[in-house]
Amino acid sequence: MRFYFDYQDSAGSILDDQGEELPNLGAARDAAMRYLAEGIRDYSSSSLTEKLSVHVRTKEAPIMTVSATVEVVAQYRSGEAEAFLKESDGL
């Protein structure tokens, strides 16, 4: 069965127009998890919180969505946060 894996984040969506031939839904879920992991690895948004999703579908219908939220939480003592943000161009 051919599955399509559409990627979505705050910058928009990337639609899969080629798809991948896989034996079953379990294999499609595993592939979606790998694609999501790649998205997290390549994540470069300036936002401190980002939701990333892979929408799995066939030509006929949506099948599942695999998603994750990336959240940057920093702990600073008074005054350190402002200095850090100036050095890093405000993240």
mmCIF file with all atom_site columns, C-alpha atoms in Angstrom:
data_model
loop_
_atom_site.group_PDB
_atom_site.id
_atom_site.type_symbol
_atom_site.label_atom_id
_atom_site.label_alt_id
_atom_site.label_comp_id
_atom_site.label_asym_id
_atom_site.label_entity_id
_atom_site.label_seq_id
_atom_site.pdbx_PDB_ins_code
_atom_site.Cartn_x
_atom_site.Cartn_y
_atom_site.Cartn_z
_atom_site.occupancy
_atom_site.B_iso_or_equiv
_atom_site.pdbx_formal_charge
_atom_site.auth_seq_id
_atom_site.auth_comp_id
_atom_site.auth_asym_id
_atom_site.auth_atom_id
_atom_site.pdbx_PDB_model_num
ATOM 1  C CA . MET A 1 1  ? 0.000  0.000  0.000  1.00 0.00 ? 1  MET A CA 1
ATOM 2  C CA . ARG A 1 2  ? 1.302  3.497  -0.824 1.00 0.00 ? 2  ARG A CA 1
ATOM 3  C CA . PHE A 1 3  ? 1.428  5.960  2.086  1.00 0.00 ? 3  PHE A CA 1
ATOM 4  C CA . TYR A 1 4  ? 2.131  9.694  1.903  1.00 0.00 ? 4  TYR A CA 1
ATOM 5  C CA . PHE A 1 5  ? 3.834  11.637 4.703  1.00 0.00 ? 5  PHE A CA 1
ATOM 6  C CA . ASP A 1 6  ? 3.027  15.358 4.899  1.00 0.00 ? 6  ASP A CA 1
ATOM 7  C CA . TYR A 1 7  ? 5.199  17.410 7.272  1.00 0.00 ? 7  TYR A CA 1
ATOM 8  C CA . GLN A 1 8  ? 3.823  20.422 9.148  1.00 0.00 ? 8  GLN A CA 1
ATOM 9  C CA . ASP A 1 9  ? 5.289  23.020 11.507 1.00 0.00 ? 9  ASP A CA 1
ATOM 10 C CA . SER A 1 10 ? 4.697  26.716 12.178 1.00 0.00 ? 10 SER A CA 1
ATOM 11 C CA . ALA A 1 11 ? 6.430  27.631 8.894  1.00 0.00 ? 11 ALA A CA 1
ATOM 12 C CA . GLY A 1 12 ? 3.846  25.650 6.918  1.00 0.00 ? 12 GLY A CA 1
ATOM 13 C CA . SER A 1 13 ? 3.390  22.267 5.303  1.00 0.00 ? 13 SER A CA 1
ATOM 14 C CA . ILE A 1 14 ? 5.432  20.138 2.951  1.00 0.00 ? 14 ILE A CA 1
ATOM 15 C CA . LEU A 1 15 ? 3.194  17.789 0.994  1.00 0.00 ? 15 LEU A CA 1
ATOM 16 C CA . ASP A 1 16 ? 4.542  14.404 -0.039 1.00 0.00 ? 16 ASP A CA 1
ATOM 17 C CA . ASP A 1 17 ? 3.646  13.859 -3.691 1.00 0.00 ? 17 ASP A CA 1
ATOM 18 C CA . GLN A 1 18 ? 5.634  10.625 -4.163 1.00 0.00 ? 18 GLN A CA 1
ATOM 19 C CA . GLY A 1 19 ? 4.695  8.488  -1.181 1.00 0.00 ? 19 GLY A CA 1
ATOM 20 C CA . GLU A 1 20 ? 6.288  5.265  -0.067 1.00 0.00 ? 20 GLU A CA 1
ATOM 21 C CA . GLU A 1 21 ? 5.185  1.692  -0.654 1.00 0.00 ? 21 GLU A CA 1
ATOM 22 C CA . LEU A 1 22 ? 4.898  -0.059 2.732  1.00 0.00 ? 22 LEU A CA 1
ATOM 23 C CA . PRO A 1 23 ? 3.401  -3.408 3.791  1.00 0.00 ? 23 PRO A CA 1
ATOM 24 C CA . ASN A 1 24 ? 1.012  -2.210 6.519  1.00 0.00 ? 24 ASN A CA 1
ATOM 25 C CA . LEU A 1 25 ? -0.095 0.490  8.980  1.00 0.00 ? 25 LEU A CA 1
ATOM 26 C CA . GLY A 1 26 ? 2.580  -0.473 11.503 1.00 0.00 ? 26 GLY A CA 1
ATOM 27 C CA . ALA A 1 27 ? 5.303  0.174  8.947  1.00 0.00 ? 27 ALA A CA 1
ATOM 28 C CA . ALA A 1 28 ? 3.654  3.501  8.053  1.00 0.00 ? 28 ALA A CA 1
ATOM 29 C CA . ARG A 1 29 ? 3.590  4.486  11.732 1.00 0.00 ? 29 ARG A CA 1
ATOM 30 C CA . ASP A 1 30 ? 7.274  3.584  12.101 1.00 0.00 ? 30 ASP A CA 1
ATOM 31 C CA . ALA A 1 31 ? 8.150  5.628  8.995  1.00 0.00 ? 31 ALA A CA 1
ATOM 32 C CA . ALA A 1 32 ? 6.159  8.614  10.327 1.00 0.00 ? 32 ALA A CA 1
ATOM 33 C CA . MET A 1 33 ? 8.072  8.415  13.619 1.00 0.00 ? 33 MET A CA 1
ATOM 34 C CA . ARG A 1 34 ? 11.395 8.431  11.720 1.00 0.00 ? 34 ARG A CA 1
ATOM 35 C CA . TYR A 1 35 ? 10.320 11.441 9.635  1.00 0.00 ? 35 TYR A CA 1
ATOM 36 C CA . LEU A 1 36 ? 9.205  13.262 12.783 1.00 0.00 ? 36 LEU A CA 1
ATOM 37 C CA . ALA A 1 37 ? 12.561 12.505 14.452 1.00 0.00 ? 37 ALA A CA 1
ATOM 38 C CA . GLU A 1 38 ? 14.319 13.986 11.400 1.00 0.00 ? 38 GLU A CA 1
ATOM 39 C CA . GLY A 1 39 ? 12.147 17.094 11.695 1.00 0.00 ? 39 GLY A CA 1
ATOM 40 C CA . ILE A 1 40 ? 13.058 17.465 15.369 1.00 0.00 ? 40 ILE A CA 1
ATOM 41 C CA . ARG A 1 41 ? 16.751 16.950 14.576 1.00 0.00 ? 41 ARG A CA 1
ATOM 42 C CA . ASP A 1 42 ? 16.638 19.608 11.845 1.00 0.00 ? 42 ASP A CA 1
ATOM 43 C CA . TYR A 1 43 ? 14.445 21.955 13.918 1.00 0.00 ? 43 TYR A CA 1
ATOM 44 C CA . SER A 1 44 ? 15.703 25.552 13.694 1.00 0.00 ? 44 SER A CA 1
ATOM 45 C CA . SER A 1 45 ? 12.768 27.790 14.535 1.00 0.00 ? 45 SER A CA 1
ATOM 46 C CA . SER A 1 46 ? 13.334 30.930 16.564 1.00 0.00 ? 46 SER A CA 1
ATOM 47 C CA . SER A 1 47 ? 10.236 30.053 18.576 1.00 0.00 ? 47 SER A CA 1
ATOM 48 C CA . LEU A 1 48 ? 10.674 28.625 22.075 1.00 0.00 ? 48 LEU A CA 1
ATOM 49 C CA . THR A 1 49 ? 7.796  26.191 21.558 1.00 0.00 ? 49 THR A CA 1
ATOM 50 C CA . GLU A 1 50 ? 7.053  24.405 18.316 1.00 0.00 ? 50 GLU A CA 1
ATOM 51 C CA . LYS A 1 51 ? 4.631  21.658 17.346 1.00 0.00 ? 51 LYS A CA 1
ATOM 52 C CA . LEU A 1 52 ? 5.861  19.389 14.564 1.00 0.00 ? 52 LEU A CA 1
ATOM 53 C CA . SER A 1 53 ? 3.562  16.885 12.854 1.00 0.00 ? 53 SER A CA 1
ATOM 54 C CA . VAL A 1 54 ? 3.665  14.194 10.206 1.00 0.00 ? 54 VAL A CA 1
ATOM 55 C CA . HIS A 1 55 ? 0.262  13.477 8.662  1.00 0.00 ? 55 HIS A CA 1
ATOM 56 C CA . VAL A 1 56 ? 0.029  10.030 7.125  1.00 0.00 ? 56 VAL A CA 1
ATOM 57 C CA . ARG A 1 57 ? -2.463 9.444  4.315  1.00 0.00 ? 57 ARG A CA 1
ATOM 58 C CA . THR A 1 58 ? -3.257 7.290  1.338  1.00 0.00 ? 58 THR A CA 1
ATOM 59 C CA . LYS A 1 59 ? -4.504 8.769  -1.944 1.00 0.00 ? 59 LYS A CA 1
ATOM 60 C CA . GLU A 1 60 ? -8.021 8.168  -0.655 1.00 0.00 ? 60 GLU A CA 1
ATOM 61 C CA . ALA A 1 61 ? -8.011 9.251  2.998  1.00 0.00 ? 61 ALA A CA 1
ATOM 62 C CA . PRO A 1 62 ? -6.055 10.506 6.046  1.00 0.00 ? 62 PRO A CA 1
ATOM 63 C CA . ILE A 1 63 ? -4.750 7.632  8.198  1.00 0.00 ? 63 ILE A CA 1
ATOM 64 C CA . MET A 1 64 ? -2.971 9.076  11.266 1.00 0.00 ? 64 MET A CA 1
ATOM 65 C CA . THR A 1 65 ? -0.986 11.993 12.646 1.00 0.00 ? 65 THR A CA 1
ATOM 66 C CA . VAL A 1 66 ? 2.243  11.651 14.599 1.00 0.00 ? 66 VAL A CA 1
ATOM 67 C CA . SER A 1 67 ? 3.282  14.834 16.401 1.00 0.00 ? 67 SER A CA 1
ATOM 68 C CA . ALA A 1 68 ? 5.656  16.230 18.991 1.00 0.00 ? 68 ALA A CA 1
ATOM 69 C CA . THR A 1 69 ? 6.118  19.527 20.758 1.00 0.00 ? 69 THR A CA 1
ATOM 70 C CA . VAL A 1 70 ? 9.623  20.940 21.079 1.00 0.00 ? 70 VAL A CA 1
ATOM 71 C CA . GLU A 1 71 ? 9.923  23.325 24.007 1.00 0.00 ? 71 GLU A CA 1
ATOM 72 C CA . VAL A 1 72 ? 12.988 25.273 25.064 1.00 0.00 ? 72 VAL A CA 1
ATOM 73 C CA . VAL A 1 73 ? 12.969 25.982 28.805 1.00 0.00 ? 73 VAL A CA 1
ATOM 74 C CA . ALA A 1 74 ? 15.971 27.805 30.228 1.00 0.00 ? 74 ALA A CA 1
ATOM 75 C CA . GLN A 1 75 ? 16.790 28.456 33.854 1.00 0.00 ? 75 GLN A CA 1
ATOM 76 C CA . TYR A 1 76 ? 18.743 31.667 34.573 1.00 0.00 ? 76 TYR A CA 1
ATOM 77 C CA . ARG A 1 77 ? 19.681 33.654 37.600 1.00 0.00 ? 77 ARG A CA 1
ATOM 78 C CA . SER A 1 78 ? 18.645 37.304 37.677 1.00 0.00 ? 78 SER A CA 1
ATOM 79 C CA . GLY A 1 79 ? 20.372 39.297 34.928 1.00 0.00 ? 79 GLY A CA 1
ATOM 80 C CA . GLU A 1 80 ? 21.818 36.284 33.106 1.00 0.00 ? 80 GLU A CA 1
ATOM 81 C CA . ALA A 1 81 ? 18.819 35.870 30.791 1.00 0.00 ? 81 ALA A CA 1
ATOM 82 C CA . GLU A 1 82 ? 19.096 39.386 29.392 1.00 0.00 ? 82 GLU A CA 1
ATOM 83 C CA . ALA A 1 83 ? 22.841 38.998 28.748 1.00 0.00 ? 83 ALA A CA 1
ATOM 84 C CA . PHE A 1 84 ? 22.315 35.608 27.116 1.00 0.00 ? 84 PHE A CA 1
ATOM 85 C CA . LEU A 1 85 ? 19.566 36.888 24.845 1.00 0.00 ? 85 LEU A CA 1
ATOM 86 C CA . LYS A 1 86 ? 21.727 39.828 23.708 1.00 0.00 ? 86 LYS A CA 1
ATOM 87 C CA . GLU A 1 87 ? 24.602 37.462 22.880 1.00 0.00 ? 87 GLU A CA 1
ATOM 88 C CA . SER A 1 88 ? 22.388 35.009 20.977 1.00 0.00 ? 88 SER A CA 1
ATOM 89 C CA . ASP A 1 89 ? 20.378 37.604 19.017 1.00 0.00 ? 89 ASP A CA 1
ATOM 90 C CA . GLY A 1 90 ? 17.236 36.905 21.028 1.00 0.00 ? 90 GLY A CA 1
ATOM 91 C CA . LEU A 1 91 ? 17.084 33.249 20.041 1.00 0.00 ? 91 LEU A CA 1
#
